[in-house]
mmCIF file of C-alpha atoms in Angstrom:
data_model
loop_
_atom_site.group_PDB
_atom_site.id
_atom_site.type_symbol
_atom_site.label_atom_id
_atom_site.label_comp_id
_atom_site.label_asym_id
_atom_site.label_seq_id
_atom_site.Cartn_x
_atom_site.Cartn_y
_atom_site.Cartn_z
ATOM 1 C CA UNK A 19 -34.919 -3.058 17.867
ATOM 2 C CA UNK A 20 -32.855 -1.032 15.297
ATOM 3 C CA UNK A 21 -29.727 -0.917 15.595
ATOM 4 C CA UNK A 22 -28.267 3.132 15.729
ATOM 5 C CA UNK A 23 -24.474 3.860 14.747
ATOM 6 C CA UNK A 24 -22.250 4.563 16.886
ATOM 7 C CA UNK A 25 -20.219 7.903 15.892
ATOM 8 C CA UNK A 26 -17.186 7.711 13.699
ATOM 9 C CA UNK A 27 -13.920 7.493 14.721
ATOM 10 C CA UNK A 28 -12.691 10.377 15.955
ATOM 11 C CA UNK A 29 -10.993 12.166 13.738
ATOM 12 C CA UNK A 30 -12.245 10.531 10.594
ATOM 13 C CA UNK A 31 -16.356 12.326 10.506
ATOM 14 C CA UNK A 32 -15.903 14.266 7.199
ATOM 15 C CA UNK A 33 -14.193 11.205 5.485
ATOM 16 C CA UNK A 34 -16.692 9.058 6.766
ATOM 17 C CA UNK A 35 -19.583 11.582 5.311
ATOM 18 C CA UNK A 36 -18.022 12.177 1.839
ATOM 19 C CA UNK A 37 -17.535 8.123 1.179
ATOM 20 C CA UNK A 38 -21.166 7.706 2.774
ATOM 21 C CA UNK A 39 -22.914 10.584 0.880
ATOM 22 C CA UNK A 40 -20.693 9.640 -2.789
ATOM 23 C CA UNK A 41 -21.927 6.119 -2.818
ATOM 24 C CA UNK A 42 -25.552 6.793 -1.632
ATOM 25 C CA UNK A 43 -25.193 9.011 -4.737
ATOM 26 C CA UNK A 44 -23.760 6.595 -7.013
ATOM 27 C CA UNK A 45 -26.517 4.220 -5.643
ATOM 28 C CA UNK A 46 -28.807 7.047 -6.942
ATOM 29 C CA UNK A 47 -27.545 6.946 -10.961
ATOM 30 C CA UNK A 48 -28.134 2.969 -11.377
ATOM 31 C CA UNK A 49 -25.324 1.062 -12.208
ATOM 32 C CA UNK A 50 -23.805 3.594 -15.030
ATOM 33 C CA UNK A 51 -21.489 5.520 -13.333
ATOM 34 C CA UNK A 52 -18.699 5.064 -11.116
ATOM 35 C CA UNK A 53 -16.094 6.291 -8.037
ATOM 36 C CA UNK A 54 -13.253 5.676 -6.775
ATOM 37 C CA UNK A 55 -11.199 6.910 -3.306
ATOM 38 C CA UNK A 56 -8.212 6.187 -2.232
ATOM 39 C CA UNK A 57 -7.845 7.046 1.155
ATOM 40 C CA UNK A 58 -4.237 8.110 2.243
ATOM 41 C CA UNK A 59 -1.874 9.481 4.863
ATOM 42 C CA UNK A 60 1.470 8.167 6.707
ATOM 43 C CA UNK A 61 1.477 5.016 8.689
ATOM 44 C CA UNK A 62 -0.706 4.864 11.563
ATOM 45 C CA UNK A 63 -3.458 7.543 10.918
ATOM 46 C CA UNK A 64 -6.852 5.058 10.765
ATOM 47 C CA UNK A 65 -7.166 4.387 7.229
ATOM 48 C CA UNK A 66 -7.823 0.093 7.994
ATOM 49 C CA UNK A 67 -10.402 1.597 10.424
ATOM 50 C CA UNK A 68 -11.881 3.558 8.706
ATOM 51 C CA UNK A 69 -12.642 1.276 6.018
ATOM 52 C CA UNK A 70 -13.766 -1.077 8.679
ATOM 53 C CA UNK A 71 -16.169 1.228 9.593
ATOM 54 C CA UNK A 72 -17.544 2.252 6.941
ATOM 55 C CA UNK A 73 -18.265 -1.102 5.859
ATOM 56 C CA UNK A 74 -19.960 -1.839 8.660
ATOM 57 C CA UNK A 75 -22.033 1.824 9.122
ATOM 58 C CA UNK A 76 -21.952 2.998 5.729
ATOM 59 C CA UNK A 77 -24.431 2.981 2.708
ATOM 60 C CA UNK A 78 -22.835 -0.908 1.403
ATOM 61 C CA UNK A 79 -26.262 -2.526 2.054
ATOM 62 C CA UNK A 80 -27.276 -3.189 -1.100
ATOM 63 C CA UNK A 81 -23.331 -4.179 -2.615
ATOM 64 C CA UNK A 82 -21.542 -7.161 -2.530
ATOM 65 C CA UNK A 83 -17.808 -6.430 -1.098
ATOM 66 C CA UNK A 84 -14.933 -7.677 -2.393
ATOM 67 C CA UNK A 85 -12.141 -6.779 0.366
ATOM 68 C CA UNK A 86 -8.620 -7.377 -0.712
ATOM 69 C CA UNK A 87 -5.837 -6.690 2.063
ATOM 70 C CA UNK A 88 -2.412 -6.761 0.362
ATOM 71 C CA UNK A 89 0.285 -8.547 2.469
ATOM 72 C CA UNK A 90 3.448 -6.985 1.962
ATOM 73 C CA UNK A 91 4.979 -10.356 1.514
ATOM 74 C CA UNK A 92 2.668 -11.421 -1.769
ATOM 75 C CA UNK A 93 4.786 -7.866 -3.566
ATOM 76 C CA UNK A 94 6.770 -10.434 -5.800
ATOM 77 C CA UNK A 95 4.141 -11.584 -7.916
ATOM 78 C CA UNK A 96 2.331 -10.395 -10.108
ATOM 79 C CA UNK A 97 -0.924 -10.219 -9.926
ATOM 80 C CA UNK A 98 -1.181 -11.616 -6.854
ATOM 81 C CA UNK A 99 -4.212 -9.642 -5.627
ATOM 82 C CA UNK A 100 -6.202 -9.605 -8.821
ATOM 83 C CA UNK A 101 -5.898 -13.352 -8.425
ATOM 84 C CA UNK A 102 -7.132 -13.054 -4.390
ATOM 85 C CA UNK A 103 -10.352 -11.314 -5.826
ATOM 86 C CA UNK A 104 -10.485 -12.922 -8.849
ATOM 87 C CA UNK A 105 -10.934 -16.195 -6.510
ATOM 88 C CA UNK A 106 -13.802 -15.162 -4.956
ATOM 89 C CA UNK A 107 -15.853 -14.030 -7.906
ATOM 90 C CA UNK A 108 -15.435 -16.996 -10.133
ATOM 91 C CA UNK A 109 -16.998 -18.328 -6.992
ATOM 92 C CA UNK A 110 -19.636 -15.737 -6.508
ATOM 93 C CA UNK A 111 -20.657 -16.408 -10.886
ATOM 94 C CA UNK A 112 -20.431 -20.465 -10.289
ATOM 95 C CA UNK A 113 -23.077 -20.033 -7.630
ATOM 96 C CA UNK A 114 -25.184 -17.482 -9.778
ATOM 97 C CA UNK A 115 -24.703 -20.481 -12.762
ATOM 98 C CA UNK A 116 -23.061 -18.138 -14.131
ATOM 99 C CA UNK A 117 -22.262 -19.057 -17.396
ATOM 100 C CA UNK A 118 -18.534 -17.505 -18.790
ATOM 101 C CA UNK A 119 -17.051 -17.393 -22.841
ATOM 102 C CA UNK A 120 -15.089 -20.452 -23.479
ATOM 103 C CA UNK A 121 -12.824 -18.200 -24.247
ATOM 104 C CA UNK A 122 -12.759 -15.824 -20.971
ATOM 105 C CA UNK A 123 -12.913 -19.170 -18.914
ATOM 106 C CA UNK A 124 -10.181 -20.043 -20.349
ATOM 107 C CA UNK A 125 -7.773 -16.980 -20.108
ATOM 108 C CA UNK A 126 -8.119 -16.879 -16.796
ATOM 109 C CA UNK A 127 -8.426 -20.544 -15.910
ATOM 110 C CA UNK A 128 -4.320 -20.171 -17.215
ATOM 111 C CA UNK A 129 -3.386 -17.080 -15.439
ATOM 112 C CA UNK A 130 -5.017 -17.656 -12.374
ATOM 113 C CA UNK A 131 -5.989 -21.834 -11.887
ATOM 114 C CA UNK A 132 -9.498 -20.105 -10.333
ATOM 115 C CA UNK A 133 -11.090 -24.017 -10.696
ATOM 116 C CA UNK A 134 -8.008 -25.293 -8.647
ATOM 117 C CA UNK A 135 -7.579 -24.041 -4.831
ATOM 118 C CA UNK A 136 -4.498 -24.717 -4.301
ATOM 119 C CA UNK A 137 -3.389 -23.608 -7.793
ATOM 120 C CA UNK A 138 -0.814 -26.881 -8.773
ATOM 121 C CA UNK A 139 -1.444 -26.612 -11.964
ATOM 122 C CA UNK A 140 0.252 -23.369 -12.235
ATOM 123 C CA UNK A 141 2.994 -23.639 -9.601
ATOM 124 C CA UNK A 142 6.206 -20.996 -10.507
ATOM 125 C CA UNK A 143 5.028 -19.690 -13.486
ATOM 126 C CA UNK A 144 2.471 -16.979 -11.291
ATOM 127 C CA UNK A 145 5.729 -15.505 -11.150
ATOM 128 C CA UNK A 146 6.409 -14.472 -14.292
ATOM 129 C CA UNK A 147 3.011 -14.377 -15.601
ATOM 130 C CA UNK A 148 2.047 -11.390 -17.098
ATOM 131 C CA UNK A 149 -1.247 -8.816 -18.224
ATOM 132 C CA UNK A 150 -2.442 -8.881 -21.422
ATOM 133 C CA UNK A 151 -4.936 -6.965 -23.227
ATOM 134 C CA UNK A 152 -6.543 -10.624 -23.617
ATOM 135 C CA UNK A 153 -6.901 -11.075 -19.966
ATOM 136 C CA UNK A 154 -7.360 -8.058 -19.112
ATOM 137 C CA UNK A 155 -10.796 -8.710 -20.879
ATOM 138 C CA UNK A 156 -11.457 -11.524 -19.721
ATOM 139 C CA UNK A 157 -10.592 -9.975 -15.681
ATOM 140 C CA UNK A 158 -13.620 -7.540 -17.457
ATOM 141 C CA UNK A 159 -16.406 -10.144 -18.903
ATOM 142 C CA UNK A 160 -16.281 -11.637 -15.614
ATOM 143 C CA UNK A 161 -16.727 -8.192 -13.770
ATOM 144 C CA UNK A 162 -19.922 -7.258 -16.328
ATOM 145 C CA UNK A 163 -21.472 -10.804 -15.432
ATOM 146 C CA UNK A 164 -21.470 -10.069 -11.734
ATOM 147 C CA UNK A 165 -22.169 -6.676 -12.402
ATOM 148 C CA UNK A 166 -25.626 -7.313 -13.697
ATOM 149 C CA UNK A 167 -26.577 -9.333 -10.926
ATOM 150 C CA UNK A 168 -25.598 -6.668 -8.117
ATOM 151 C CA UNK A 169 -23.518 -4.503 -7.737
ATOM 152 C CA UNK A 170 -19.696 -3.928 -6.054
ATOM 153 C CA UNK A 171 -18.291 -2.534 -3.923
ATOM 154 C CA UNK A 172 -14.122 -4.031 -4.516
ATOM 155 C CA UNK A 173 -12.007 -2.689 -1.675
ATOM 156 C CA UNK A 174 -7.865 -2.436 -2.401
ATOM 157 C CA UNK A 175 -6.437 -2.051 0.543
ATOM 158 C CA UNK A 176 -2.936 -1.384 1.056
ATOM 159 C CA UNK A 177 -1.993 -0.846 -2.776
ATOM 160 C CA UNK A 178 1.924 0.957 -1.970
ATOM 161 C CA UNK A 179 2.950 -3.099 -1.937
ATOM 162 C CA UNK A 180 0.844 -3.867 -5.394
ATOM 163 C CA UNK A 181 3.184 -4.429 -7.659
ATOM 164 C CA UNK A 182 3.245 -3.230 -11.308
ATOM 165 C CA UNK A 183 1.401 -5.452 -13.364
ATOM 166 C CA UNK A 184 -1.729 -5.287 -10.980
ATOM 167 C CA UNK A 185 -1.317 -1.213 -11.065
ATOM 168 C CA UNK A 186 -2.311 -1.263 -14.154
ATOM 169 C CA UNK A 187 -4.695 -3.388 -13.871
ATOM 170 C CA UNK A 188 -6.716 -1.083 -11.375
ATOM 171 C CA UNK A 189 -5.461 1.550 -13.538
ATOM 172 C CA UNK A 190 -7.405 0.089 -16.166
ATOM 173 C CA UNK A 191 -10.590 -0.728 -13.611
ATOM 174 C CA UNK A 192 -10.829 2.708 -12.343
ATOM 175 C CA UNK A 193 -11.567 4.336 -16.220
ATOM 176 C CA UNK A 194 -13.907 1.128 -16.853
ATOM 177 C CA UNK A 195 -17.148 2.330 -17.333
ATOM 178 C CA UNK A 196 -19.388 0.150 -14.645
ATOM 179 C CA UNK A 197 -21.677 0.420 -10.905
ATOM 180 C CA UNK A 198 -18.956 -1.111 -9.654
ATOM 181 C CA UNK A 199 -17.404 1.042 -6.444
ATOM 182 C CA UNK A 200 -13.855 0.508 -5.800
ATOM 183 C CA UNK A 201 -12.056 2.174 -2.662
ATOM 184 C CA UNK A 202 -8.341 1.700 -1.895
ATOM 185 C CA UNK A 203 -6.009 2.461 0.734
ATOM 186 C CA UNK A 204 -2.538 2.945 0.483
ATOM 187 C CA UNK A 205 0.385 4.983 2.626
ATOM 188 C CA UNK A 206 1.685 8.092 2.060
ATOM 189 C CA UNK A 207 5.160 8.120 2.896
ATOM 190 C CA UNK A 208 7.281 11.746 2.636
ATOM 191 C CA UNK A 209 11.261 13.041 0.683
ATOM 192 C CA UNK A 210 10.672 10.126 -2.219
ATOM 193 C CA UNK A 211 9.101 9.388 -5.316
ATOM 194 C CA UNK A 212 5.846 7.016 -6.199
ATOM 195 C CA UNK A 213 7.040 4.714 -8.038
ATOM 196 C CA UNK A 214 5.128 5.860 -11.739
ATOM 197 C CA UNK A 215 1.964 3.445 -11.616
ATOM 198 C CA UNK A 216 1.468 3.425 -8.488
ATOM 199 C CA UNK A 217 1.901 7.385 -8.692
ATOM 200 C CA UNK A 218 -1.080 7.756 -12.012
ATOM 201 C CA UNK A 219 -3.716 6.394 -9.566
ATOM 202 C CA UNK A 220 -3.124 8.832 -7.195
ATOM 203 C CA UNK A 221 -3.496 11.661 -9.109
ATOM 204 C CA UNK A 222 -5.895 10.566 -11.587
ATOM 205 C CA UNK A 223 -9.150 12.829 -12.438
ATOM 206 C CA UNK A 224 -10.927 9.887 -11.325
ATOM 207 C CA UNK A 225 -10.384 9.201 -7.368
ATOM 208 C CA UNK A 226 -11.589 11.033 -5.137
ATOM 209 C CA UNK A 227 -8.842 11.050 -2.847
ATOM 210 C CA UNK A 228 -9.295 11.417 0.863
ATOM 211 C CA UNK A 229 -5.781 12.365 2.841
ATOM 212 C CA UNK A 230 -5.706 10.852 6.652
ATOM 213 C CA UNK A 231 -4.136 13.033 9.498
ATOM 214 C CA UNK A 232 -2.191 12.813 12.649
ATOM 215 C CA UNK A 233 -5.196 12.923 15.405
ATOM 216 C CA UNK A 234 -4.535 16.856 16.798
ATOM 217 C CA UNK A 235 -4.613 17.316 20.706
ATOM 218 C CA UNK A 236 -8.586 18.138 21.116
ATOM 219 C CA UNK A 237 -8.693 14.972 18.910
ATOM 220 C CA UNK A 238 -6.135 12.853 21.655
ATOM 221 C CA UNK A 239 -8.566 14.572 24.469
ATOM 222 C CA UNK A 240 -12.244 13.353 22.094
ATOM 223 C CA UNK A 241 -10.792 10.230 21.665
ATOM 224 C CA UNK A 242 -9.647 8.673 25.888
ATOM 225 C CA UNK A 243 -12.849 11.017 27.001
ATOM 226 C CA UNK A 244 -14.679 8.310 24.723
ATOM 227 C CA UNK A 245 -12.967 5.675 25.301
ATOM 228 C CA UNK A 246 -11.258 6.077 28.692
ATOM 229 C CA UNK A 247 -13.388 8.647 30.466
ATOM 230 C CA UNK A 248 -13.403 12.676 30.701
ATOM 231 C CA UNK A 249 -11.167 11.920 34.176
ATOM 232 C CA UNK A 250 -8.510 9.595 32.622
ATOM 233 C CA UNK A 251 -8.607 11.988 29.211
ATOM 234 C CA UNK A 252 -8.153 15.391 31.583
ATOM 235 C CA UNK A 253 -4.857 13.457 33.067
ATOM 236 C CA UNK A 254 -4.095 11.972 29.744
ATOM 237 C CA UNK A 255 -4.411 14.277 27.118
ATOM 238 C CA UNK A 256 -0.744 16.284 26.894
ATOM 239 C CA UNK A 257 1.104 12.762 28.344
ATOM 240 C CA UNK A 258 -0.322 10.746 26.180
ATOM 241 C CA UNK A 259 -0.147 13.729 22.859
ATOM 242 C CA UNK A 260 3.270 14.501 23.269
ATOM 243 C CA UNK A 261 4.813 10.285 23.368
ATOM 244 C CA UNK A 262 2.313 9.829 20.072
ATOM 245 C CA UNK A 263 1.566 13.014 18.609
ATOM 246 C CA UNK A 264 -1.763 12.244 17.127
ATOM 247 C CA UNK A 265 0.174 8.642 15.923
ATOM 248 C CA UNK A 266 -3.510 5.879 15.846
ATOM 249 C CA UNK A 267 -0.975 2.311 16.562
ATOM 250 C CA UNK A 268 0.930 4.431 19.057
ATOM 251 C CA UNK A 269 -2.561 5.589 21.122
ATOM 252 C CA UNK A 270 -4.055 2.251 21.243
ATOM 253 C CA UNK A 271 -1.447 0.619 22.214
ATOM 254 C CA UNK A 272 -1.273 3.260 25.246
ATOM 255 C CA UNK A 273 -4.739 2.834 25.527
ATOM 256 C CA UNK A 274 -5.031 -1.383 25.695
ATOM 257 C CA UNK A 275 -2.158 -0.562 28.346
ATOM 258 C CA UNK A 276 -4.041 1.777 30.453
ATOM 259 C CA UNK A 277 -7.459 -0.421 30.646
ATOM 260 C CA UNK A 278 -5.552 -3.380 31.073
ATOM 261 C CA UNK A 279 -3.941 -1.581 34.697
ATOM 262 C CA UNK A 280 -7.510 -1.588 35.514
ATOM 263 C CA UNK A 281 -7.380 0.877 38.386
ATOM 264 C CA UNK A 282 -3.727 -0.062 39.244
ATOM 265 C CA UNK A 283 -0.811 2.241 39.146
ATOM 266 C CA UNK A 284 -0.345 2.312 34.938
ATOM 267 C CA UNK A 285 3.388 2.143 33.446
ATOM 268 C CA UNK A 286 4.007 5.539 32.126
ATOM 269 C CA UNK A 287 3.560 5.635 28.145
ATOM 270 C CA UNK A 288 7.921 5.924 27.279
ATOM 271 C CA UNK A 289 7.780 2.245 28.787
ATOM 272 C CA UNK A 290 4.908 0.999 27.495
ATOM 273 C CA UNK A 291 5.789 2.045 23.671
ATOM 274 C CA UNK A 292 9.568 0.728 23.976
ATOM 275 C CA UNK A 293 8.268 -2.052 25.591
ATOM 276 C CA UNK A 294 7.086 -3.567 22.042
ATOM 277 C CA UNK A 295 10.862 -2.964 21.535
ATOM 278 C CA UNK A 296 11.439 -5.335 23.680
ATOM 279 C CA UNK A 297 10.230 -8.209 22.693
ATOM 280 C CA UNK A 298 12.201 -8.835 19.603
ATOM 281 C CA UNK A 299 14.625 -10.793 18.718
ATOM 282 C CA UNK A 300 18.282 -9.332 19.154
ATOM 283 C CA UNK A 301 18.699 -9.248 15.040
ATOM 284 C CA UNK A 302 15.497 -6.840 15.194
ATOM 285 C CA UNK A 303 16.227 -4.259 18.035
ATOM 286 C CA UNK A 304 19.940 -4.299 16.263
ATOM 287 C CA UNK A 305 18.616 -3.434 12.368
ATOM 288 C CA UNK A 306 15.896 -0.834 14.740
ATOM 289 C CA UNK A 307 19.080 0.787 16.349
ATOM 290 C CA UNK A 308 20.751 1.059 13.054
ATOM 291 C CA UNK A 309 17.649 2.871 11.354
ATOM 292 C CA UNK A 310 17.497 5.712 14.538
ATOM 293 C CA UNK A 311 21.389 6.788 13.456
ATOM 294 C CA UNK A 312 20.612 7.350 9.952
ATOM 295 C CA UNK A 313 19.013 10.618 8.696
ATOM 296 C CA UNK A 314 17.826 9.295 5.732
ATOM 297 C CA UNK A 315 16.111 6.050 4.214
ATOM 298 C CA UNK A 316 17.600 3.487 3.709
ATOM 299 C CA UNK A 317 18.902 1.467 0.925
ATOM 300 C CA UNK A 318 18.577 -2.547 1.493
ATOM 301 C CA UNK A 319 22.756 -2.128 0.398
ATOM 302 C CA UNK A 320 23.827 0.082 3.401
ATOM 303 C CA UNK A 321 20.768 -1.827 5.663
ATOM 304 C CA UNK A 322 23.197 -4.614 4.854
ATOM 305 C CA UNK A 323 26.198 -3.407 5.612
ATOM 306 C CA UNK A 324 26.004 -1.745 8.669
ATOM 307 C CA UNK A 325 24.020 -5.174 9.747
ATOM 308 C CA UNK A 326 27.206 -6.560 9.443
ATOM 309 C CA UNK A 327 25.398 -10.305 9.347
ATOM 310 C CA UNK A 328 24.083 -11.903 7.087
ATOM 311 C CA UNK A 329 21.249 -11.018 3.962
ATOM 312 C CA UNK A 330 19.079 -14.168 5.709
ATOM 313 C CA UNK A 331 19.641 -12.659 9.634
ATOM 314 C CA UNK A 332 18.310 -8.633 7.967
ATOM 315 C CA UNK A 333 15.344 -10.718 5.916
ATOM 316 C CA UNK A 334 14.197 -11.884 8.852
ATOM 317 C CA UNK A 335 14.287 -8.659 11.058
ATOM 318 C CA UNK A 336 12.900 -6.037 8.727
ATOM 319 C CA UNK A 337 10.213 -9.050 8.253
ATOM 320 C CA UNK A 338 9.579 -8.913 12.294
ATOM 321 C CA UNK A 339 10.271 -5.108 12.066
ATOM 322 C CA UNK A 340 7.215 -4.500 9.475
ATOM 323 C CA UNK A 341 5.115 -7.148 11.514
ATOM 324 C CA UNK A 342 4.651 -4.141 14.306
ATOM 325 C CA UNK A 343 4.738 -0.983 12.492
ATOM 326 C CA UNK A 344 8.038 0.343 13.752
ATOM 327 C CA UNK A 345 9.409 0.985 10.212
ATOM 328 C CA UNK A 346 8.565 0.821 6.650
ATOM 329 C CA UNK A 347 9.367 0.035 3.643
ATOM 330 C CA UNK A 348 9.955 2.106 0.222
ATOM 331 C CA UNK A 349 9.187 1.095 -3.319
ATOM 332 C CA UNK A 350 10.464 3.475 -5.770
ATOM 333 C CA UNK A 351 10.750 3.238 -9.142
ATOM 334 C CA UNK A 352 14.127 0.841 -10.638
ATOM 335 C CA UNK A 353 15.989 1.346 -7.565
ATOM 336 C CA UNK A 354 15.991 -0.194 -4.891
ATOM 337 C CA UNK A 355 13.986 -0.899 -1.823
ATOM 338 C CA UNK A 356 14.239 1.277 1.160
ATOM 339 C CA UNK A 357 13.237 1.180 5.016
ATOM 340 C CA UNK A 358 13.063 3.973 7.557
ATOM 341 C CA UNK A 359 10.943 3.910 11.330
ATOM 342 C CA UNK A 360 7.062 3.955 11.312
ATOM 343 C CA UNK A 361 7.953 6.855 13.633
ATOM 344 C CA UNK A 362 9.774 9.611 15.256
ATOM 345 C CA UNK A 363 8.991 9.135 18.599
ATOM 346 C CA UNK A 364 9.974 5.702 17.499
ATOM 347 C CA UNK A 365 13.517 6.562 16.664
ATOM 348 C CA UNK A 366 14.283 9.435 19.478
ATOM 349 C CA UNK A 367 12.444 6.174 21.940
ATOM 350 C CA UNK A 368 15.440 3.664 20.384
ATOM 351 C CA UNK A 369 18.668 6.065 19.954
ATOM 352 C CA UNK A 370 17.561 7.144 24.055
ATOM 353 C CA UNK A 371 17.793 3.706 25.460
ATOM 354 C CA UNK A 372 20.485 2.606 22.800
ATOM 355 C CA UNK A 373 22.429 1.601 25.735
ATOM 356 C CA UNK A 374 19.971 -0.265 26.883
ATOM 357 C CA UNK A 375 20.761 -2.666 23.995
#
């Protein structure tokens, strides 16, 4: 029987339609064009959900999909996202018996050790590798050889954590002719400048920008009706919206808690959301508490001074809070890393419950 696609995620209907239409147009043009999209928005606006839905239900069936989710822990190693991508492409070229020029193979092997799965031959040199014209040409030679077989859809997520070398190579790819489609996601940071390399991509005239916003109260009701039914949507919308302000990450926590209650009395939204904080280590709770009483973005130096513990303990706390989606880390040109709570409601809850700590 035929499988019919479900409705796009609530609040993302127009964004999905734009992505789908543009990729269909590119397919009609053959391999002569390139489209690049940047999906951006503050934390909790559903960037990953939109990408998931698009790759499952969009017009992608004729493309070889390469999806690279960049991690904050990899940000200090130059060209790491490209290392992940090129390893996949190298394996694809090998399985299709594509022969590359010896000079290209040597350049890529020297930088990325693509024939060595554990990449033992490059070791600590990964931390100091640099992008130059020769390496750029070799990367594009590999891409070009594969695009002759099948158009590519390259997805880079969380490019706000990318190192500058990776961003420069990505910018070159966006401006290079070819049939590959490029889909990027990036977190918005209000109240601060953006690194020049990232700003160059975000403001490029080759990029089609899609901005995601927190859900409105009406959209929250639509989401609850879809997940929990009309009766629960009528009863819960006002409370869920007030406690999350449309943040999808927080909404999912409340919805999961309500579903887990399975007809029993569900916990109050404030209790559910605050429970995530109570599951953290004492060091992480202290770090979150410090951020809740500071009015702006806190530099790493000031954070360490106010934390009062060692740098190792603060680093552990920061990493735990980032993984939990409670804080976000901001990288600016020539400045220290800064930190802030990911959502205003988290600040309010921590501040209101400080006596609990």
